[in-house]
Short mmCIF file of C-alpha atoms in Angstrom, two decimals:
data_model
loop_
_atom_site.label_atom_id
_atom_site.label_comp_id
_atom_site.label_asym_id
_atom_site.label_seq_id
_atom_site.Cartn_x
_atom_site.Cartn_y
_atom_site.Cartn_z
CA UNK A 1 -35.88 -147.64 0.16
CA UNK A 2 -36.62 -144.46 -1.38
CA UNK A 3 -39.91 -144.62 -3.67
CA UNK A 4 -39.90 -142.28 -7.05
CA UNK A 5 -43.15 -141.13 -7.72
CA UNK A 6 -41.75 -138.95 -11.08
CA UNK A 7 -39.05 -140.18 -12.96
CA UNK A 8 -38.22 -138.25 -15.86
CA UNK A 9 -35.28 -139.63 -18.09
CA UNK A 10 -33.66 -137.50 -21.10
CA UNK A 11 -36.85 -135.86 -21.75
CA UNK A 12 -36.30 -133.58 -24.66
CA UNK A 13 -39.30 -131.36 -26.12
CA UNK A 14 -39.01 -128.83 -28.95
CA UNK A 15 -40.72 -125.65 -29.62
CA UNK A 16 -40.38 -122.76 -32.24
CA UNK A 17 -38.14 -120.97 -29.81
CA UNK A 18 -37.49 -122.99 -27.01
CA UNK A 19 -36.60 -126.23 -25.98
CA UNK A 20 -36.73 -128.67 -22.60
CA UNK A 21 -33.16 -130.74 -23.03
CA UNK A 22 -32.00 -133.92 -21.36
CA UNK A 23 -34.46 -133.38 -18.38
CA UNK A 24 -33.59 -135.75 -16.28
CA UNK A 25 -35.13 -136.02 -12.45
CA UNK A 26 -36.90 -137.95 -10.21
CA UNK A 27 -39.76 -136.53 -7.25
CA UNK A 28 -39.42 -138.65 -3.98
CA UNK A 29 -42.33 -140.35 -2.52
CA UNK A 30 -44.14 -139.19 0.86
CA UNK A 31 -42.11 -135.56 0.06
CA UNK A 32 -43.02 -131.93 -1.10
CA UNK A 33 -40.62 -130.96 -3.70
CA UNK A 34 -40.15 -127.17 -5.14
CA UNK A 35 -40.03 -127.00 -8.45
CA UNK A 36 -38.40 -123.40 -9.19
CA UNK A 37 -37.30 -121.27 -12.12
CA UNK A 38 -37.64 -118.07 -13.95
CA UNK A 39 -40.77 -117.17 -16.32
CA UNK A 40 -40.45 -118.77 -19.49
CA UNK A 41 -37.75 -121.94 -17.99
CA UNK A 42 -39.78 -124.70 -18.70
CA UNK A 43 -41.52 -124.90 -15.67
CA UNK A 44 -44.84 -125.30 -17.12
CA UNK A 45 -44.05 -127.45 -19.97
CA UNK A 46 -42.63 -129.78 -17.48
CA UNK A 47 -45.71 -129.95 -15.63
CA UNK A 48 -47.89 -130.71 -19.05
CA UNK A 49 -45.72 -133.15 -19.40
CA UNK A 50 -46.27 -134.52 -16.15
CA UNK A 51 -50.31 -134.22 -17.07
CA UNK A 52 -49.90 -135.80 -20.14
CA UNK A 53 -51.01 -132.34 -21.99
CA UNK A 54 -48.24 -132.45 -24.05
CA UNK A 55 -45.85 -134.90 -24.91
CA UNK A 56 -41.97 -135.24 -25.03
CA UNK A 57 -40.09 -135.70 -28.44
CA UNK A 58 -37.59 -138.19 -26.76
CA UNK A 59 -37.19 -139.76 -23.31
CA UNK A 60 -39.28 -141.16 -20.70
CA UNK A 61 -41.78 -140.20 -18.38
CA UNK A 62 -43.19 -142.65 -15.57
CA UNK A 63 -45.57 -141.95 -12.58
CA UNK A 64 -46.42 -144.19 -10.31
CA UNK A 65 -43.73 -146.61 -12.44
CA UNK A 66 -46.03 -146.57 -14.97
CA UNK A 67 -46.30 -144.68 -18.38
CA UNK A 68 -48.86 -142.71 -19.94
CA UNK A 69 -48.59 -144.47 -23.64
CA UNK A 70 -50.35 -147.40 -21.44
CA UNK A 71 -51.88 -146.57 -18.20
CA UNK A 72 -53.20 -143.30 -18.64
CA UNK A 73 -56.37 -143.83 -16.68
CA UNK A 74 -54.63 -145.64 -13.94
CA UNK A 75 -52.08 -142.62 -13.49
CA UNK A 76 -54.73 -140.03 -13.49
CA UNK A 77 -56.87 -141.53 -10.56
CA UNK A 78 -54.36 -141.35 -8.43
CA UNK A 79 -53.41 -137.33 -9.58
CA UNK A 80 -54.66 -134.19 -8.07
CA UNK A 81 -53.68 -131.49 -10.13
CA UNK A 82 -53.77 -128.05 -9.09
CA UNK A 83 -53.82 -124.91 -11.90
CA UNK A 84 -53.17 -121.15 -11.08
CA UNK A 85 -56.00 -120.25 -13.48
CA UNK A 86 -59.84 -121.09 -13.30
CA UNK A 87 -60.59 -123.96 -14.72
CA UNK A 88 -64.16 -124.00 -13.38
CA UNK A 89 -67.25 -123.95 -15.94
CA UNK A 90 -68.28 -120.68 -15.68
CA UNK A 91 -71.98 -121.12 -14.36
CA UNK A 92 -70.89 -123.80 -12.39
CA UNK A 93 -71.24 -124.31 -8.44
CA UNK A 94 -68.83 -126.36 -5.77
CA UNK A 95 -72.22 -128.88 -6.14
CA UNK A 96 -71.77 -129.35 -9.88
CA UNK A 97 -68.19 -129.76 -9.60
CA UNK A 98 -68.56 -132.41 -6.84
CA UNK A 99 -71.93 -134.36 -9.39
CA UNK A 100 -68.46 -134.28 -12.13
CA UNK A 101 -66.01 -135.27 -10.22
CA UNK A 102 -67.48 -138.37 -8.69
CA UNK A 103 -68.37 -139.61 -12.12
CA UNK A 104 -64.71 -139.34 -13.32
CA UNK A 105 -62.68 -140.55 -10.24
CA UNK A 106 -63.74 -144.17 -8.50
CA UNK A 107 -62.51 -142.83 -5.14
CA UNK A 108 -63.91 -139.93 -5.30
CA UNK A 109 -65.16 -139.32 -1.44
CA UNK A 110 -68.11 -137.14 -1.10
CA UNK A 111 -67.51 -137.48 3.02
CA UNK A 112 -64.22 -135.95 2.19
CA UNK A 113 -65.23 -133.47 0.14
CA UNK A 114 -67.57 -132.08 2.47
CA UNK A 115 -65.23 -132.86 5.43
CA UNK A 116 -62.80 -129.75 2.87
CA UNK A 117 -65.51 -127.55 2.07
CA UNK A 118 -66.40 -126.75 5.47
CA UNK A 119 -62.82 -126.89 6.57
CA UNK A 120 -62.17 -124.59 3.38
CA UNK A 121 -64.98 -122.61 4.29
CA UNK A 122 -66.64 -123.27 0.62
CA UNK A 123 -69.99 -121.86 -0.09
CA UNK A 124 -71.23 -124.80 -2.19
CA UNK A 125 -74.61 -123.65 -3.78
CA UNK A 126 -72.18 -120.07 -5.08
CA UNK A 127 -71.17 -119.92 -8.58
CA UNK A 128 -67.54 -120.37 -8.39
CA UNK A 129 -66.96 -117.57 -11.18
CA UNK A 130 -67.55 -115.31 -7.72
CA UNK A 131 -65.61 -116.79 -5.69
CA UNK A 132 -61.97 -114.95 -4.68
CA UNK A 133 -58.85 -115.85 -6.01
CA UNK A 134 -57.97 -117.27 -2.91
CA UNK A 135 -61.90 -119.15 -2.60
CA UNK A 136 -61.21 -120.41 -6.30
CA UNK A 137 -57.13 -122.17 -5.18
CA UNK A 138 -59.39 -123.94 -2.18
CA UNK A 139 -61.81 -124.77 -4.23
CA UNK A 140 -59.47 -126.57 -6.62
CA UNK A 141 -57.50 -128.12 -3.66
CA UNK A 142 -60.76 -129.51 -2.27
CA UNK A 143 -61.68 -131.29 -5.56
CA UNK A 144 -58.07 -132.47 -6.08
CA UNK A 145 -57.88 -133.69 -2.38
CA UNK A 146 -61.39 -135.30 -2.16
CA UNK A 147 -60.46 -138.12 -5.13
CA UNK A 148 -57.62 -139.90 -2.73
CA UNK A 149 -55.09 -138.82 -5.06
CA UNK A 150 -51.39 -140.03 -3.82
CA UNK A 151 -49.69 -137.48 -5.64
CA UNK A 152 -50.84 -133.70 -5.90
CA UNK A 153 -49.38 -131.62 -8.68
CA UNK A 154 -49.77 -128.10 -8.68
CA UNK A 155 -48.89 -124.90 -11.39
CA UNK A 156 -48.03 -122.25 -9.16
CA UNK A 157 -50.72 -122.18 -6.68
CA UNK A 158 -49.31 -119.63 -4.59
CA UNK A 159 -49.07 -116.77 -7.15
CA UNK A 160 -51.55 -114.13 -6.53
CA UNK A 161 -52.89 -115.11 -3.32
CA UNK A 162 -52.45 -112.74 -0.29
CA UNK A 163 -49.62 -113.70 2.34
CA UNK A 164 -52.46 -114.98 4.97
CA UNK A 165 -53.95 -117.47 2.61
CA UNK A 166 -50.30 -118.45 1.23
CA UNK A 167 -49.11 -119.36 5.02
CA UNK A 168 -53.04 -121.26 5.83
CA UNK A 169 -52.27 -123.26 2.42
CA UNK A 170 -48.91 -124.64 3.97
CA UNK A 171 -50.76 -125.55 6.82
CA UNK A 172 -52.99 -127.69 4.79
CA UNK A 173 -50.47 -129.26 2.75
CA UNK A 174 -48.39 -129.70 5.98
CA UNK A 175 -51.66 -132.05 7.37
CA UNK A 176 -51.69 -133.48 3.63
CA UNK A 177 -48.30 -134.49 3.98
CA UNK A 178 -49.08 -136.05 7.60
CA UNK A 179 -48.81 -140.27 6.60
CA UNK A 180 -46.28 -139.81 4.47
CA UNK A 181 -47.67 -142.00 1.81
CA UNK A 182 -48.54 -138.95 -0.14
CA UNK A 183 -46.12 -136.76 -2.78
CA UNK A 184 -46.56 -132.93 -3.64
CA UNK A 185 -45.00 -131.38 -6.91
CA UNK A 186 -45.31 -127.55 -7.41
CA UNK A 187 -43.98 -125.14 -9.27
CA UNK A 188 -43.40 -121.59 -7.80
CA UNK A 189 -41.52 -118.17 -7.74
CA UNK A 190 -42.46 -117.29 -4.69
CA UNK A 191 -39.17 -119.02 -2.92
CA UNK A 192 -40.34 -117.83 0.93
CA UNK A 193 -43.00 -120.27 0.37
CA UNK A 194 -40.66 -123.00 0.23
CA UNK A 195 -38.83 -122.61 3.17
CA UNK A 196 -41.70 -123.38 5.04
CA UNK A 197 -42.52 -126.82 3.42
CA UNK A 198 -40.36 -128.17 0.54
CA UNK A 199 -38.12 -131.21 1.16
CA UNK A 200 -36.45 -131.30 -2.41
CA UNK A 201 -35.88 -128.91 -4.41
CA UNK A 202 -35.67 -129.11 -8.56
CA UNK A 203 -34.39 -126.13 -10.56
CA UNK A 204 -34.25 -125.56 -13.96
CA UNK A 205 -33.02 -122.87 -16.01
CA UNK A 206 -33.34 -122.73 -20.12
CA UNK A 207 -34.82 -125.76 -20.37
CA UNK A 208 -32.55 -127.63 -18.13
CA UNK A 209 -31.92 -129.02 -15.10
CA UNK A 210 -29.64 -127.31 -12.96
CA UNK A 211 -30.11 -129.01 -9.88
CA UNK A 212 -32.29 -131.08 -7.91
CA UNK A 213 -31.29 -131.63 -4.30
CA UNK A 214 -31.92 -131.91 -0.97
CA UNK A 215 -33.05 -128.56 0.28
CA UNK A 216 -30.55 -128.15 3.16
CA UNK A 217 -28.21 -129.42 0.94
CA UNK A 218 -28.25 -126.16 -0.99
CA UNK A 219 -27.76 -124.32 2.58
CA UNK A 220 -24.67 -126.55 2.93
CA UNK A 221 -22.54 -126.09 -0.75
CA UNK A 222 -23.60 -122.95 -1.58
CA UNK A 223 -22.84 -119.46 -0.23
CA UNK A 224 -23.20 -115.99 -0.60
CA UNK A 225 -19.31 -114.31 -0.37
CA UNK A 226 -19.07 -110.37 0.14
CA UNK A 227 -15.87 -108.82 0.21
CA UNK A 228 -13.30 -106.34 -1.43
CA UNK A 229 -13.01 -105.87 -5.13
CA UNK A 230 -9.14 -106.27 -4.64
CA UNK A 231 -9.39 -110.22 -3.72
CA UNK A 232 -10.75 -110.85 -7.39
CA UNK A 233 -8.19 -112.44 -9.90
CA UNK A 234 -8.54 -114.77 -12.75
CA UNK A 235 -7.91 -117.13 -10.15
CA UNK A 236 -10.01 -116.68 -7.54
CA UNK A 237 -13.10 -115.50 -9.96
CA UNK A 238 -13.15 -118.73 -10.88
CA UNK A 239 -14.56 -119.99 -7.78
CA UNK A 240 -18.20 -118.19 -8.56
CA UNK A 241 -21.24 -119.05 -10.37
CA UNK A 242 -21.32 -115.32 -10.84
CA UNK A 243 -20.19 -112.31 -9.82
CA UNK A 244 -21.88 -108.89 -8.99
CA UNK A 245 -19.14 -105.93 -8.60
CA UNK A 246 -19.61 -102.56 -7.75
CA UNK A 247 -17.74 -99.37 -6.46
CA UNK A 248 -18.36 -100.48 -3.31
CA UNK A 249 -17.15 -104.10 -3.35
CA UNK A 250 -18.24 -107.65 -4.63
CA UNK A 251 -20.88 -110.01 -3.99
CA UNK A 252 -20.76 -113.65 -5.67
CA UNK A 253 -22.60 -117.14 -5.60
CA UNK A 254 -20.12 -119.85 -4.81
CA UNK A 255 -21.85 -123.70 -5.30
CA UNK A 256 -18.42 -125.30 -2.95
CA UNK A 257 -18.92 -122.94 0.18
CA UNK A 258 -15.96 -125.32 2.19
CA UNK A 259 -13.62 -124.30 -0.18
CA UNK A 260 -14.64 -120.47 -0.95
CA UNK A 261 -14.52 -120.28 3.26
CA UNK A 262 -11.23 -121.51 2.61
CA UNK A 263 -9.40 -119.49 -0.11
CA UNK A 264 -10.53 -116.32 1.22
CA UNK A 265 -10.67 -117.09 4.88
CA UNK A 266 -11.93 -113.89 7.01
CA UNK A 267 -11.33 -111.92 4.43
CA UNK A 268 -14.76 -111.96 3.42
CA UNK A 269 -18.53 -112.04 4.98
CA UNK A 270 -20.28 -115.48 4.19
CA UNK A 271 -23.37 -116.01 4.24
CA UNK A 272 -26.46 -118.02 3.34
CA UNK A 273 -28.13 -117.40 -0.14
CA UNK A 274 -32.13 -117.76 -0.29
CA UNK A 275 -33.37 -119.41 -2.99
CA UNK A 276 -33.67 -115.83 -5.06
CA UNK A 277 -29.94 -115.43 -4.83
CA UNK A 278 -29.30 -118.80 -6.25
CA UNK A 279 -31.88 -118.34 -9.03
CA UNK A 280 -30.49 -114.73 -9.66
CA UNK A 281 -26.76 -115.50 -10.05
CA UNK A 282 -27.36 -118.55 -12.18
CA UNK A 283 -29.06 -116.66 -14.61
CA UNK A 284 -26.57 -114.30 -14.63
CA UNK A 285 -24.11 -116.74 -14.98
CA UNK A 286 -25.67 -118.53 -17.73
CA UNK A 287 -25.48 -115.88 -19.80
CA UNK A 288 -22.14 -114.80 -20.10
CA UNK A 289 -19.12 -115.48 -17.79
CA UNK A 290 -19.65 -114.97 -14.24
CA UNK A 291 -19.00 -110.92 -14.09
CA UNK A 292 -21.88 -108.74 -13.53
CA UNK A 293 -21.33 -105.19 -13.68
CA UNK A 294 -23.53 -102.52 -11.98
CA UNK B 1 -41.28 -130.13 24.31
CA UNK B 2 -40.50 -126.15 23.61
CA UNK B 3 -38.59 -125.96 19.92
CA UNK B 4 -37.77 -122.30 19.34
CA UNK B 5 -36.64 -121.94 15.89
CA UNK B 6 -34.83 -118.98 14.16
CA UNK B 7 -35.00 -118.32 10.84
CA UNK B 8 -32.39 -115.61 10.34
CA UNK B 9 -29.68 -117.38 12.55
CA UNK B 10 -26.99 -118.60 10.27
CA UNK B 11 -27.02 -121.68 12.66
CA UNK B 12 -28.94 -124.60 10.03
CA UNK B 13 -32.85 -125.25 11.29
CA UNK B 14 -31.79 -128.64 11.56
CA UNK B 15 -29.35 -128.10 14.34
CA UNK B 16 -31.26 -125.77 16.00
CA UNK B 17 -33.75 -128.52 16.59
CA UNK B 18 -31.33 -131.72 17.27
CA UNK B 19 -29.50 -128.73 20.19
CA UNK B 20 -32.47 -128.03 21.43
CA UNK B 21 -33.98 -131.68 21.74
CA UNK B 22 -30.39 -132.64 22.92
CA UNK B 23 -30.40 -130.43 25.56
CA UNK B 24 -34.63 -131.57 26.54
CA UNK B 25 -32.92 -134.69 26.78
CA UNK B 26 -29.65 -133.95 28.97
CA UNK B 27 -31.80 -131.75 31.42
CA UNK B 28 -34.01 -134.56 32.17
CA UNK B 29 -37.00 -132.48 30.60
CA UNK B 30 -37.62 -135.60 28.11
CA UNK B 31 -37.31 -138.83 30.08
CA UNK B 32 -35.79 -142.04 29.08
CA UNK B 33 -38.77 -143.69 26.86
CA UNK B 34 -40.62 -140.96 26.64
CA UNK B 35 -41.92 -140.52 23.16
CA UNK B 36 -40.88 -137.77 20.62
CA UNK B 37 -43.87 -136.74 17.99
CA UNK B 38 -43.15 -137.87 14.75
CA UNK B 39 -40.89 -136.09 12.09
CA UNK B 40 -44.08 -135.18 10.15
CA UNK B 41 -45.93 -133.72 13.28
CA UNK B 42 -43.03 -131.62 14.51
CA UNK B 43 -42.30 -130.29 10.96
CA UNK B 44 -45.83 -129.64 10.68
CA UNK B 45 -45.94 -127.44 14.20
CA UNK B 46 -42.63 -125.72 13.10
CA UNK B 47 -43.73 -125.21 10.23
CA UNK B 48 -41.12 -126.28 8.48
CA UNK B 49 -40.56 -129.30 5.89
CA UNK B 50 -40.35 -132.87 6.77
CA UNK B 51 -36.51 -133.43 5.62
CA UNK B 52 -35.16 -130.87 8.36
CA UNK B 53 -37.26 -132.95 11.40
CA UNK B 54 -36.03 -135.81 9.60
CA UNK B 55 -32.28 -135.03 9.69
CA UNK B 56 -32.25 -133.65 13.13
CA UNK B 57 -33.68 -137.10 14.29
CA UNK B 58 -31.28 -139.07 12.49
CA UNK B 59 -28.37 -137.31 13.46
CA UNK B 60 -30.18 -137.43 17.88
CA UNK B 61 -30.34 -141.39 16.47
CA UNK B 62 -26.90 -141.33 15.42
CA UNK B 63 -25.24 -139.85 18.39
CA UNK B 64 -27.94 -142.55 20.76
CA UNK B 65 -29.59 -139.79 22.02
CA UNK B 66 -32.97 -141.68 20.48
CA UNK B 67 -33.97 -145.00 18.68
CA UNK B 68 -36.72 -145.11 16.45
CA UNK B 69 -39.67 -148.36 16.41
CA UNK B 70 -40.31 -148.77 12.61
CA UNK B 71 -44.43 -148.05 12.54
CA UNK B 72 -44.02 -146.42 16.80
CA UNK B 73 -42.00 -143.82 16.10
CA UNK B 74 -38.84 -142.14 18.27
CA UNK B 75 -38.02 -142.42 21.82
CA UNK B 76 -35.15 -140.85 24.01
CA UNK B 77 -33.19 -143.58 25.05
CA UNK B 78 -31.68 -145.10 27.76
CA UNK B 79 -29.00 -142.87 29.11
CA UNK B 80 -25.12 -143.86 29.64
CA UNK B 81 -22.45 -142.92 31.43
CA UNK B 82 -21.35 -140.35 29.00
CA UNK B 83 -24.91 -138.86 28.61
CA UNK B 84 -25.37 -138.65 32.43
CA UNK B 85 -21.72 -136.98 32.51
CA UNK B 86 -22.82 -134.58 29.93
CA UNK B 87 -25.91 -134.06 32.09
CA UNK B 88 -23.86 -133.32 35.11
CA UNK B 89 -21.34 -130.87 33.54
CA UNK B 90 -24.18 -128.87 31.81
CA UNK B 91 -25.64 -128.63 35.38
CA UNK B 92 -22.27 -127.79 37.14
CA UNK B 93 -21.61 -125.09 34.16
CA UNK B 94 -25.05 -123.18 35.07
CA UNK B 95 -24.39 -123.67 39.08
CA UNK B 96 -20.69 -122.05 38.25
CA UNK B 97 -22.55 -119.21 36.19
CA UNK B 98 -24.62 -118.12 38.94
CA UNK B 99 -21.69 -118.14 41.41
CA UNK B 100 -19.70 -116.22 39.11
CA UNK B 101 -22.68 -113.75 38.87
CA UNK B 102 -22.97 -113.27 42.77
CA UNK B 103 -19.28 -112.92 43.02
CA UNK B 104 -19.47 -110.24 40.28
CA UNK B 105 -22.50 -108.39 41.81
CA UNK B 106 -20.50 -108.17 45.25
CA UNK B 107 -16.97 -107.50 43.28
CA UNK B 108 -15.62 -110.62 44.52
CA UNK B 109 -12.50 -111.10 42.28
CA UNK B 110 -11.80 -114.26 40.20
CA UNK B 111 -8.87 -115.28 43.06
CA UNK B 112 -11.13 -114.73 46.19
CA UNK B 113 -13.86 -117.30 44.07
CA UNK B 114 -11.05 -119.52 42.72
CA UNK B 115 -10.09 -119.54 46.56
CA UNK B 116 -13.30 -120.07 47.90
CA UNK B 117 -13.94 -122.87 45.58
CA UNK B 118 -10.76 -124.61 46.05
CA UNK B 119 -11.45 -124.69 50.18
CA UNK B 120 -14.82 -125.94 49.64
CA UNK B 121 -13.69 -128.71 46.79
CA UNK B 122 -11.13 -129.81 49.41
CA UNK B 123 -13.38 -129.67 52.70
CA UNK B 124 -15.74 -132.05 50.99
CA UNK B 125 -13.45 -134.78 50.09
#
């Protein structure tokens, strides 16, 4: 019943000093899904990849159930993508953009476009190089949303905007997302923004996939355990991702919160881990054991 | 429909919203066929995403506190016995509270109520 939009199978792509492994994941339709990580992950590889900017070495890619290798054109009508940097000619105006636009995408809507522009509160005869950060994100979201794409993909649109325009640029997506026939792929670091709108959540670390779940899901397996230094063991530290001791006591990820709850019983405080948490102990994890010393 | 959500409560948002619909429902507040808005609406007005609305709905579904019309939406549904029951004992439980708050605020003890209760319970019958 559930639709993919993305499908990514074994996708493997190699770089001097990095590489995206056996990336594997799939981005559900008429859903927003997170798409988290630390700088320099793989995050925005991924999304090239998803763009068709860059191509894997091995694996597949479909969108739409289709592939790039034939249907490129197809695929990209039905795409709104989204950058974090300005990708605006430099002399150009919202009037220019719109005279571009409607010669590349058949649907383009100039009803809807102005229908954004006001709601955006656009100045369309401005050069865009003036606009404000903030101006120059709506301004891309109104040309992205004005082509009836299906599926909006976006680079992390909320970095560098002030708190006020990060919480009015839920709202929109939230009306976006309103006949859930559309699909929304971001990337981010700012993880308060998700808690606001993302249904799935896809994490990656180093190039792969650590998980990509349900996000209450996440609220439900993992868990943040604080407690005395004297209830670690080689036993028991095995139950953590990874582990964060100091004088004072420990603090630990756990991904199997029913059992942690259970070992250690009211021994210790539990509680829920935000996104950062997650993000910070698996890191910390991947690189060596689970023991953190501070 | 009032949905007050907390963000800091340990309690999952999706719980928050199928107790607080729940209880809309058992308080008479939302009728029998009355109309809920649809997951996307309410997660938009929360503010919150789509999957939460959507699990709190399936689990109200689950328990036949609604039914859902594919391409209508959600409704609160007929109520049985064991609903109305529930109804009635949430209703008793705040009458009791507000006895046991008068009886406190006089420093009637917990015997004198238990006593007063039992005589009226048996006068009735």
């Amino acid at each position: 019943m559930m639709e993919n939009v993305i499908e990514l199978k074994q996708v493997h792509k190699s770089f001097p000093n990095f590489q995206v492994k056996d990336l594997s994941f799939s981005v559900k339709k008429g859903f927003v899904t997170g798409f988290i990580g630390g700088n320099g992950v793989g995050k925005s590889t991924t999304i090239k990849m998803l763009m068709n900017l860059l191509q894997p070495d091995a694996g597949t890619i479909s969108i739409f159930g289709m592939n790039y290798n034939k249907h490129e054109k197809e695929i990209k009508q039905r795409i709104g993508f989204v950058y974090d940097e300005n990708v605006f000619y430099e002399q150009s105006t919202m009037l220019d953009m719109r005279s571009i636009m409607k010669s590349a995408y058949a649907k383009w809507d100039d009803e809807l476009f102005h229908y954004y522009v006001k709601e955006f509160e656009l100045p369309i005869k401005q050069k865009i190089k003036s606009f404000s950060k903030g101006m120059m994100m709506k301004a891309s979201l109104a040309l992205a949303l004005s082509h009836h794409a299906e599926l909006i993909i976006m680079d992390e649109p909320t970095s560098g905007l002030d708190p006020i325009f990060r919480r009015e640029l839920l709202d929109i997506l939230h009306s976006f997302m309103q006949d859930g026939e559309k699909t929304i792929f971001f990337s981010t670091h700012i993880t308060t923004d998700l808690d606001r709108i993302a249904d799935y959540i896809t994490f990656i670390h180093n190039g792969e996939l650590m998980f990509s779940k349900e996000y209450y899901q996440i609220e439900e397996e993992y868990a943040i355990i604080k407690g005395a230094t004297e209830l670690l063991d080689r036993d028991t530290e095995k139950e953590f991702i990874a582990i964060r001791r100091s004088n004072h006591g420990f603090e630990a990820l756990t991904s199997n919160k029913a059992q942690a709850s259970h070992l250690f019983g009211d021994s210790v405080l539990l509680e829920k881990p935000s996104l950062e948490d997650i993000m910070y102990y698996t890191k910390k994890g991947a690189e060596g054991g689970a023991a953190i010393n501070t | 429909m009032q949905i007050i959500i907390s963000n800091s409560s340990n309690e999952p948002i999706y719980e928050q919203i199928y107790s607080q619909i729940k209880r809309h429902i058992l308080t008479n507040e939302l009728k029998s066929g009355q109309a809920l808005p649809s997951m996307r609406q309410l997660a938009k007005e929360l503010d919150i995403s789509v999957i939460t609305t959507k699990r709190a709905y399936e689990e109200l579904e689950r328990n036949g506190f609604i039914y859902s019309v594919v391409g209508k939406g959600s409704f609160v549904s007929e109520q049985n016995n064991e609903m109305i029951k529930e109804r009635k004992m949430k209703v008793i439980e705040e009458q009791l509270l507000s006895a046991v708050q008068n009886s406190k605020e006089i420093g009637l003890s917990l015997n004198e109520l238990l006593d007063l209760l039992t005589m009226l319970y048996r006068e009735e019958l």
